[in-house]
PDB file of C-alpha atoms in Angstrom:
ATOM      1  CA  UNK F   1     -56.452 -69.704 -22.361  1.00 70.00           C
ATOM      2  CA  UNK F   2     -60.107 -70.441 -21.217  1.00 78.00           C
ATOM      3  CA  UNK F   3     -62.971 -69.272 -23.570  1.00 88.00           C
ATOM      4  CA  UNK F   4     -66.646 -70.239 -23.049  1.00 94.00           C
ATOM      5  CA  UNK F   5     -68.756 -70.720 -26.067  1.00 96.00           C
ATOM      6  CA  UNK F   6     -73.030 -70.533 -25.786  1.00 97.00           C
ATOM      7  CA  UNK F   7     -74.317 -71.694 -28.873  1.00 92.00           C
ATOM      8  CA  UNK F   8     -77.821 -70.253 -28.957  1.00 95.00           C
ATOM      9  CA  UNK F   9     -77.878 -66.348 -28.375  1.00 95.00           C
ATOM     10  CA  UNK F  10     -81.695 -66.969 -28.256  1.00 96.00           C
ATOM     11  CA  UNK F  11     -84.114 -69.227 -27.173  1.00 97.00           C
ATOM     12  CA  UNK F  12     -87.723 -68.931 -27.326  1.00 97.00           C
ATOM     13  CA  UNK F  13     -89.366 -71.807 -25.866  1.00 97.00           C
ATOM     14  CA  UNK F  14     -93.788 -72.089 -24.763  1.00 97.00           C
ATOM     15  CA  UNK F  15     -94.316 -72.126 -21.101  1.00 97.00           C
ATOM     16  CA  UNK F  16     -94.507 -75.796 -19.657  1.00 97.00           C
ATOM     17  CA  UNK F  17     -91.882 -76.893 -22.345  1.00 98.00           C
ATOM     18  CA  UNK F  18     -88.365 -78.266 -21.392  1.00 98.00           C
ATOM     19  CA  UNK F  19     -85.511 -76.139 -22.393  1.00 98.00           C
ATOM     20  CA  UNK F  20     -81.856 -76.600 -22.966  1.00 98.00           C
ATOM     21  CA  UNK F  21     -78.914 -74.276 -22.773  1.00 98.00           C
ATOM     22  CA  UNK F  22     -75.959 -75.420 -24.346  1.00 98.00           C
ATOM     23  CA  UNK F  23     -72.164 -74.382 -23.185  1.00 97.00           C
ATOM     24  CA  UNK F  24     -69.100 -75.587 -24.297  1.00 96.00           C
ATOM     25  CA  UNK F  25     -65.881 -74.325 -22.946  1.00 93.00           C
ATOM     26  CA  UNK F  26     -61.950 -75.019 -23.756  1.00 89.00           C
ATOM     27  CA  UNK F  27     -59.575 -75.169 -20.902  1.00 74.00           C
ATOM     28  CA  UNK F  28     -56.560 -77.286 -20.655  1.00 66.00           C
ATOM     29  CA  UNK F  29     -56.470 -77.733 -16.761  1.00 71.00           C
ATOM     30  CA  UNK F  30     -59.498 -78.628 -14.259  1.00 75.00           C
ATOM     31  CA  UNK F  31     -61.968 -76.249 -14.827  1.00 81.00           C
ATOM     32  CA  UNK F  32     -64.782 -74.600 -12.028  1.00 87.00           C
ATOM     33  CA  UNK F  33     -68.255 -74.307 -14.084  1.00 92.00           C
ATOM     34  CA  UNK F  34     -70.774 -72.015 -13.376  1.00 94.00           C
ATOM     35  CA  UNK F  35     -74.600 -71.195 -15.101  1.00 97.00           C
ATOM     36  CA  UNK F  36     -75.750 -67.664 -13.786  1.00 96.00           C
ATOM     37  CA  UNK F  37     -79.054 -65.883 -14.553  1.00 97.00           C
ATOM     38  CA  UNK F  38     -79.562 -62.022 -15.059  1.00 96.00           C
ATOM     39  CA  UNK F  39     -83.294 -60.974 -14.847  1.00 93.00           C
ATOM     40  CA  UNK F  40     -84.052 -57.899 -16.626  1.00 88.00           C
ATOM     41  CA  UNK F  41     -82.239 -54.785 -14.676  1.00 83.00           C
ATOM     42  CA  UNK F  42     -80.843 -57.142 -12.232  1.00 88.00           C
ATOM     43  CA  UNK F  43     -77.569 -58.590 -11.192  1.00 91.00           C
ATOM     44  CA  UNK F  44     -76.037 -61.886 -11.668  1.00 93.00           C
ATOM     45  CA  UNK F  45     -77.314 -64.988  -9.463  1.00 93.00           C
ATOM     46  CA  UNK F  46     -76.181 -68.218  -9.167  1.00 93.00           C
ATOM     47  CA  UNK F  47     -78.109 -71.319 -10.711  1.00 96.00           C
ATOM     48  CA  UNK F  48     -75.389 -74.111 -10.001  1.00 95.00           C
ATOM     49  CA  UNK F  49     -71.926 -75.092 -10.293  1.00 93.00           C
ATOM     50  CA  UNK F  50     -69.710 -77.681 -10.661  1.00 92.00           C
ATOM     51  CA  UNK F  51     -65.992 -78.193  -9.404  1.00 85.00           C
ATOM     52  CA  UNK F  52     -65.986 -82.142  -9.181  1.00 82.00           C
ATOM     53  CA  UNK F  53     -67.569 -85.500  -8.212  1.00 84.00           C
ATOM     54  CA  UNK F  54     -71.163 -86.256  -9.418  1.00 86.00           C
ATOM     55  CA  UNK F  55     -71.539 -85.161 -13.272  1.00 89.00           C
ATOM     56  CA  UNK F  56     -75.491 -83.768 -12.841  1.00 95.00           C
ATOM     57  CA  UNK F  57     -75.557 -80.938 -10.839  1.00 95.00           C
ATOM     58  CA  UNK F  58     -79.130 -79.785  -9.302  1.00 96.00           C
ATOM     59  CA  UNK F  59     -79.413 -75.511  -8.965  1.00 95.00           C
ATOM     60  CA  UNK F  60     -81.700 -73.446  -7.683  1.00 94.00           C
ATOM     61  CA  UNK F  61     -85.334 -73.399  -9.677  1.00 94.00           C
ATOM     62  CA  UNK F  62     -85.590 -76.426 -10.991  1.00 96.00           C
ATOM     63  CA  UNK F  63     -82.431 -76.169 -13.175  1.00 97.00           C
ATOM     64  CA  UNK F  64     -79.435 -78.601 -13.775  1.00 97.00           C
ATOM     65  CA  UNK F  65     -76.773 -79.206 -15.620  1.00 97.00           C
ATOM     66  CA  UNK F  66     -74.736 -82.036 -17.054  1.00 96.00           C
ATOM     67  CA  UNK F  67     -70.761 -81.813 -17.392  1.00 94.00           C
ATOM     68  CA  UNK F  68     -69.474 -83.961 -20.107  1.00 93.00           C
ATOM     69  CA  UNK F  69     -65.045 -83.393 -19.859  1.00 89.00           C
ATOM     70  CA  UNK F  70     -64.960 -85.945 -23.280  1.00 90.00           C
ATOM     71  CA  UNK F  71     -67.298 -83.185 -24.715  1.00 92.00           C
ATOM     72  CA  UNK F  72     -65.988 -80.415 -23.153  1.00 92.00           C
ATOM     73  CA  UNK F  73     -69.470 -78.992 -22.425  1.00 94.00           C
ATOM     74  CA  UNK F  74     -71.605 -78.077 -19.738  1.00 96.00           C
ATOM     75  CA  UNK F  75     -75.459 -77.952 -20.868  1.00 97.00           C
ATOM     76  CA  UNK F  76     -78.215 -76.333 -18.724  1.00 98.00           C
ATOM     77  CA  UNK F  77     -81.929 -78.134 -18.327  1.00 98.00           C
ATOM     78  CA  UNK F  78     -85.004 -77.321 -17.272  1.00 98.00           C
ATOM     79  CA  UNK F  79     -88.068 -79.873 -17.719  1.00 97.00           C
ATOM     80  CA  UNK F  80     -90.723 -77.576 -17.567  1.00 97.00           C
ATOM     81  CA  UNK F  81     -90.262 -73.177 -17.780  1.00 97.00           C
ATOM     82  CA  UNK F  82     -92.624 -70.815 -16.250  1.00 97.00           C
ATOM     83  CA  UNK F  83     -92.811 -67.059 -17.698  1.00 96.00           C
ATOM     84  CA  UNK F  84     -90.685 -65.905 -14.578  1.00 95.00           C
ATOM     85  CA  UNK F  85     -88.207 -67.879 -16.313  1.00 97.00           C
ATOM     86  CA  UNK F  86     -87.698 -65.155 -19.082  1.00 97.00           C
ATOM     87  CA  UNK F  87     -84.400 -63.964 -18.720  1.00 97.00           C
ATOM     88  CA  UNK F  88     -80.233 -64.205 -19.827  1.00 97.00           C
ATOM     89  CA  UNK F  89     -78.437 -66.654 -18.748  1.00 98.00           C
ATOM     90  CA  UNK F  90     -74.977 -67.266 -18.742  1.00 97.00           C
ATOM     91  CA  UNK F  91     -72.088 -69.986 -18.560  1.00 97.00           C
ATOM     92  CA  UNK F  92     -69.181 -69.461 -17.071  1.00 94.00           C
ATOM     93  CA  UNK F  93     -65.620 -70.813 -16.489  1.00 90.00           C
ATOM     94  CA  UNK F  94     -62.684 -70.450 -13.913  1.00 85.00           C
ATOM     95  CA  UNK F  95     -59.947 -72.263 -13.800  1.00 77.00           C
ATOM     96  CA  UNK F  96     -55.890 -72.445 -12.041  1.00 71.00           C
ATOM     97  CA  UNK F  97     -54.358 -70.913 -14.876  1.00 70.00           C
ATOM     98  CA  UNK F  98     -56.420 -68.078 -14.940  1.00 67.00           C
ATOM     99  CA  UNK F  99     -56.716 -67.642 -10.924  1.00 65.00           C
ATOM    100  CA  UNK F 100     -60.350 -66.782 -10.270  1.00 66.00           C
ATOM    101  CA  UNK F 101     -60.810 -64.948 -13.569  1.00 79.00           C
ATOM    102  CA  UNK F 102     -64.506 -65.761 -14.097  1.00 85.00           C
ATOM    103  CA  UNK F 103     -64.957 -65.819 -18.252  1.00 88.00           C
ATOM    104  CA  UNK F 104     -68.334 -65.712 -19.879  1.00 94.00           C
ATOM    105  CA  UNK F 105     -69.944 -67.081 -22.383  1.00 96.00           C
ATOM    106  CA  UNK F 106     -71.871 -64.674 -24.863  1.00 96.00           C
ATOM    107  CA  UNK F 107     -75.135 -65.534 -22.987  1.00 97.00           C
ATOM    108  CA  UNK F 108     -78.739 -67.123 -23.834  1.00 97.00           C
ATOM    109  CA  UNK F 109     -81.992 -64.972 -23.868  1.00 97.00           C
ATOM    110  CA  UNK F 110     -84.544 -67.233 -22.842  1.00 97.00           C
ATOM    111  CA  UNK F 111     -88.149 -65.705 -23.818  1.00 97.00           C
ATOM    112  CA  UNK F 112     -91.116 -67.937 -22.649  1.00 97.00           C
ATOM    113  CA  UNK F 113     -94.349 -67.219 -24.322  1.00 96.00           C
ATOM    114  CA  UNK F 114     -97.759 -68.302 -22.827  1.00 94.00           C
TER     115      UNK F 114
ATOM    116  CA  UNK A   1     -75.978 -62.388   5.299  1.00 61.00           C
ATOM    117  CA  UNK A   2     -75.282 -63.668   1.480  1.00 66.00           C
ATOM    118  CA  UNK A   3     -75.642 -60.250  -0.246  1.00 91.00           C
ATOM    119  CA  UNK A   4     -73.524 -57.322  -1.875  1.00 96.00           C
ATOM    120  CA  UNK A   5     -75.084 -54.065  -1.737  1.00 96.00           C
ATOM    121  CA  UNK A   6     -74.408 -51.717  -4.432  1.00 97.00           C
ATOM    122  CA  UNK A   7     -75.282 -48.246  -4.306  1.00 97.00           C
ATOM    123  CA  UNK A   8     -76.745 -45.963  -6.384  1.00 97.00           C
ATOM    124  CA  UNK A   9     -78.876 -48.246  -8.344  1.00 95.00           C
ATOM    125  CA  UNK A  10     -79.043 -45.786 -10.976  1.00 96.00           C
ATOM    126  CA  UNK A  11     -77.000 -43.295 -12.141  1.00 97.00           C
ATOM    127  CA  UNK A  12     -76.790 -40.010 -14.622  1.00 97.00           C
ATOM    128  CA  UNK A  13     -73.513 -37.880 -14.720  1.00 95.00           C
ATOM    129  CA  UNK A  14     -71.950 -35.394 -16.769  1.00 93.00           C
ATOM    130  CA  UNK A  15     -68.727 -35.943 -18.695  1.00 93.00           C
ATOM    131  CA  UNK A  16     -67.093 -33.356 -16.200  1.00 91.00           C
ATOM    132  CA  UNK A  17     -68.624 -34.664 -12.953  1.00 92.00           C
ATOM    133  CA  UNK A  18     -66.777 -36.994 -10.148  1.00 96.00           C
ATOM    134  CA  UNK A  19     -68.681 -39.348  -8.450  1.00 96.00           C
ATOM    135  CA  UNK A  20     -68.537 -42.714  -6.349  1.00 98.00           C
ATOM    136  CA  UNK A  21     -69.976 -46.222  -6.882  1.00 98.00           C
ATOM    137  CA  UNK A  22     -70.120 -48.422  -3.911  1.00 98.00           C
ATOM    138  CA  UNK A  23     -70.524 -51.930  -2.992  1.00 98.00           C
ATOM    139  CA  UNK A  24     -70.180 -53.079   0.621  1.00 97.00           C
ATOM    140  CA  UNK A  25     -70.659 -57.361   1.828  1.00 97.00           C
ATOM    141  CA  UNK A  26     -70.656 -58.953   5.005  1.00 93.00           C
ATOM    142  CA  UNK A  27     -69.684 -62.513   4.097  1.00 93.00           C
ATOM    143  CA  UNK A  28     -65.815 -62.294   5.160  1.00 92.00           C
ATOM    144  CA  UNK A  29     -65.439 -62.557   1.895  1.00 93.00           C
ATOM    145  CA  UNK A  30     -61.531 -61.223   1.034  1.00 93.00           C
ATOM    146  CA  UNK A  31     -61.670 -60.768  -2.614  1.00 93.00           C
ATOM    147  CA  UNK A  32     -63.862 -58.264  -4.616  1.00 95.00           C
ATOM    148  CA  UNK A  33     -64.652 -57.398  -8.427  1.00 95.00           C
ATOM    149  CA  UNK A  34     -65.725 -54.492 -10.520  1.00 97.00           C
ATOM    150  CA  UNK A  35     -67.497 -55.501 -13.502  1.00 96.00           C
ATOM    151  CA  UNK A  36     -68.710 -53.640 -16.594  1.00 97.00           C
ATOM    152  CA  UNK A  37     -71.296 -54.833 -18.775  1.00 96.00           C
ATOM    153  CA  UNK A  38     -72.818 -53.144 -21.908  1.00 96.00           C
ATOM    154  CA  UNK A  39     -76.247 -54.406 -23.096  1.00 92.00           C
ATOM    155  CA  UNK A  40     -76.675 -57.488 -24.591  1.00 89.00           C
ATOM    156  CA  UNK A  41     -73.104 -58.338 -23.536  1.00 93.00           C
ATOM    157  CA  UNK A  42     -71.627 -60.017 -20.463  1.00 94.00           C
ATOM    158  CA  UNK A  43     -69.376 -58.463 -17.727  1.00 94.00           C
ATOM    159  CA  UNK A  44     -66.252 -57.869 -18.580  1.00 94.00           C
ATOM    160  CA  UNK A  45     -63.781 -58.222 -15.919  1.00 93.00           C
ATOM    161  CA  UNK A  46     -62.411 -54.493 -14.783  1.00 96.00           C
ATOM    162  CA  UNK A  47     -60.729 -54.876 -11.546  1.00 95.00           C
ATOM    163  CA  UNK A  48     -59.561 -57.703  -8.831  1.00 93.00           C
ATOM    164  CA  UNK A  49     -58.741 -56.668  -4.730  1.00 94.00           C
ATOM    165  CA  UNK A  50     -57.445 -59.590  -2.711  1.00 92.00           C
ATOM    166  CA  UNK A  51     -57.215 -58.682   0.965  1.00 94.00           C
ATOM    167  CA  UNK A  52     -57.806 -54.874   0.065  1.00 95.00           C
ATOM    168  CA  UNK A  53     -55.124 -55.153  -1.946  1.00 95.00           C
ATOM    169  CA  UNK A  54     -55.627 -54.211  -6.130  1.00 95.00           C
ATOM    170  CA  UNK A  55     -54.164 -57.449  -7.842  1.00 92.00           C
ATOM    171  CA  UNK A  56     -55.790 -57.526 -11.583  1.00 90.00           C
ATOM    172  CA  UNK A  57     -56.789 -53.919 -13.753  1.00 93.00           C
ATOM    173  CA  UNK A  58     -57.210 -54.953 -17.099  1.00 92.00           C
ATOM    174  CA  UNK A  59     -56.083 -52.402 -18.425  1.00 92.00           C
ATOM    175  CA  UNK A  60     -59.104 -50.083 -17.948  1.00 96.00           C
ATOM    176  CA  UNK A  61     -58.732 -45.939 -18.412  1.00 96.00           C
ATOM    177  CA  UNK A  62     -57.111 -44.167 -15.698  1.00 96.00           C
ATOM    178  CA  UNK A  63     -60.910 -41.838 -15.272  1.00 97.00           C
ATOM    179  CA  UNK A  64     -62.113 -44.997 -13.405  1.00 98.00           C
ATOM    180  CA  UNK A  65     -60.302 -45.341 -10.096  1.00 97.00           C
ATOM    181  CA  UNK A  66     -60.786 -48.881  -7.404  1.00 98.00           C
ATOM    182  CA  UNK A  67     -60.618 -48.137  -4.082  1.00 97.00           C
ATOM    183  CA  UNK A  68     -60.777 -50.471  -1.060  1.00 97.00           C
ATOM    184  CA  UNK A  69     -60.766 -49.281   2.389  1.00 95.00           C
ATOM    185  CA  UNK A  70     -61.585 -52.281   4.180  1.00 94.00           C
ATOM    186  CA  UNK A  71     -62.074 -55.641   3.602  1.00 91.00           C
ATOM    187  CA  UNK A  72     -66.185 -55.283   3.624  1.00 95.00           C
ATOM    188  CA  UNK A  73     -65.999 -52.046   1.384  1.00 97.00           C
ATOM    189  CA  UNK A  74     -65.400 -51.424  -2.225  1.00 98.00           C
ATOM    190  CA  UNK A  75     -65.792 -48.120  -4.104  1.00 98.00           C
ATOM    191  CA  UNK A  76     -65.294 -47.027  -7.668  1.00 98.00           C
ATOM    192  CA  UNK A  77     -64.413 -43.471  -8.282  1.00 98.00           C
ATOM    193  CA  UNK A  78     -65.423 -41.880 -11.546  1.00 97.00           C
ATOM    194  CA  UNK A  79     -64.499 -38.978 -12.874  1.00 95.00           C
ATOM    195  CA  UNK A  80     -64.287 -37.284 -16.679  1.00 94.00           C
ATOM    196  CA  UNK A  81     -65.905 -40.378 -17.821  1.00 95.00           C
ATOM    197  CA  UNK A  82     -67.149 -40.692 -21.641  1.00 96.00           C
ATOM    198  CA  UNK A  83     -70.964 -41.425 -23.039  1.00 96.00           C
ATOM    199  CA  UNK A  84     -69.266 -44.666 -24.002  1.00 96.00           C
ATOM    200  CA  UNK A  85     -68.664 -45.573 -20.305  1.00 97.00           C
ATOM    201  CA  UNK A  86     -72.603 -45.904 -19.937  1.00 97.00           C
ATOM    202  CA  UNK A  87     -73.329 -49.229 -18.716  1.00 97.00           C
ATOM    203  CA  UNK A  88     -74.211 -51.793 -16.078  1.00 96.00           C
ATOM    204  CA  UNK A  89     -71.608 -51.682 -13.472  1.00 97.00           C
ATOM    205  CA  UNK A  90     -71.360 -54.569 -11.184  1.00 96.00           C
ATOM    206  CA  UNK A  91     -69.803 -55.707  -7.635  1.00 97.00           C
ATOM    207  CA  UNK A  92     -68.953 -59.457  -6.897  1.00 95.00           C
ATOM    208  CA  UNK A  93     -67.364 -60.914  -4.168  1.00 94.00           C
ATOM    209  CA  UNK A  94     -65.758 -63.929  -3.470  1.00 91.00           C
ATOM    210  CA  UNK A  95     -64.190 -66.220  -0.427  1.00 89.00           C
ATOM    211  CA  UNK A  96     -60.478 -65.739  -1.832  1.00 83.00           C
ATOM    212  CA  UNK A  97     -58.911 -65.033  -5.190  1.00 77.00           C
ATOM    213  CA  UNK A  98     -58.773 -68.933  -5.290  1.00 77.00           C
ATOM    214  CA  UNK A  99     -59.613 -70.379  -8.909  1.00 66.00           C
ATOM    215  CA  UNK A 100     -62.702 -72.778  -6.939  1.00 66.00           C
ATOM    216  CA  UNK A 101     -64.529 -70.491  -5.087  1.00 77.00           C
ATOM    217  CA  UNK A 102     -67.975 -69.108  -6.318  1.00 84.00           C
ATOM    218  CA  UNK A 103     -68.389 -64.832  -6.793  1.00 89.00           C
ATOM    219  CA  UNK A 104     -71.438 -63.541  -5.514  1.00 92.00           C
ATOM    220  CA  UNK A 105     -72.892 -60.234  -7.539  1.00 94.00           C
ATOM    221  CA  UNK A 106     -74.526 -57.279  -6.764  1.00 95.00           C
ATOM    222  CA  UNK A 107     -77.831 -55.983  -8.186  1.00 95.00           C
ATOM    223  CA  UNK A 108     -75.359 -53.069 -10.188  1.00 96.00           C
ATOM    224  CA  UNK A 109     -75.574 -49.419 -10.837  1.00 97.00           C
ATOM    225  CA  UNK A 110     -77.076 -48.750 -13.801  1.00 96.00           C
ATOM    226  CA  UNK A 111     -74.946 -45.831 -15.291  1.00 97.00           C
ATOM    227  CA  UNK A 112     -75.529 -43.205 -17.867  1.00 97.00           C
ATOM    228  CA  UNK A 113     -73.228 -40.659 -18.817  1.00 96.00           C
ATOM    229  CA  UNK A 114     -74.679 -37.512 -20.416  1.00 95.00           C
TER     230      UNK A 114
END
């Protein structure tokens, strides 16, 4: 069975700072790897994914993410945060044995402070 | 046309009321979710249609009830439902039930039962 694992349930980090999310997952097939964000009050959105080929994935404002299969993790980046980047974010993993069966990590609050 | 449209946003029933969540996309997408998600939590995984078809309930209480009339439309029917059922309710969509394609989410209904 899949399970997702976010280490950090919190993160606060000072605007301008790089932050890292870290997510490490267990599957025994080839795994589909998502990061999604949740604003306050708000649905899910994408940031990136990965399926296959190049390791560092690029997403959607700023963000990217590095899968490591020896290390069985999938780690979320971003250089430098703004304060609209206060929000949860989550990892998530799908993979054959589990059809399309998105699971979740536990999520990361992110809190920027000025 | 990338969006799911859930509607209400918000809403506040009684314990004895019935009412309707809905969720509609536009992306030919054949395969649609219901999520629930409690604060501080992530979604939990509450029902799977692929091709208007119901393929996956896990296990969830009879008082919610998936409908899908067409392939753009999803509802979820509520009825008796318990203060415990208060939550974040979300719609996703996806290309197929496939384990490798991406779900897209609504905004959610924010509901509270009184």
């Amino acid at each position: 069975a899949q399970s997702v694992t976010q280490l950090d349930s919190q993160v606060p980090v000072f605007e301008e700072a790089p932050v890292e999310l870290r997510c490490n997952y267990s599957s025994s097939v080839s795994v589909y790897l998502f990061w999604y964000v949740q604003y306050p009050n708000q649905g899910l959105q994408l940031l990136l994914k990965y399926l296959s080929g190049s390791t560092l994935v690029k997403g959607i404002n700023g963000f990217e993410a590095e899968f490591n299969k020896s290390q069985t993790s999938f780690h979320l980046r971003k250089p430098s945060v703004h304060i609209s980047d206060t929000a949860e974010y989550f990892c998530a993993v799908s993979d054959k044995a589990a059809g399309n069966k998105l699971t979740f990590g536990g999520g990361t609050r992110v809190l920027v402070k000025p | 046309d990338t969006e799911v449209t859930q509607t209400p946003k918000h809403l506040v029933m009684g314990m004895t009321n019935k009412k309707s969540l809905k969720c509609e996309q536009h992306m030919g997408h054949r395969a649609m979710y219901w999520y629930k998600q409690k604060a501080k939590k992530p979604p939990e995984l509450m029902f799977v249609y692929s091709y208007e078809k119901l393929s996956i309930n896990e296990s969830v209480p009879s008082r919610f009830s998936p409908e899908c009339p067409n392939s753009s439309l999803l509802n979820l029917h509520l009825h008796a439902l318990q203060p415990e059922d208060s939550a974040l309710y979300l719609c996703a969509s996806s290309l197929s039930r496939s384990w490798n394609t991406e779900a897209f989410f609504g905004q959610g209904t924010r509901l509270t039962v009184v």
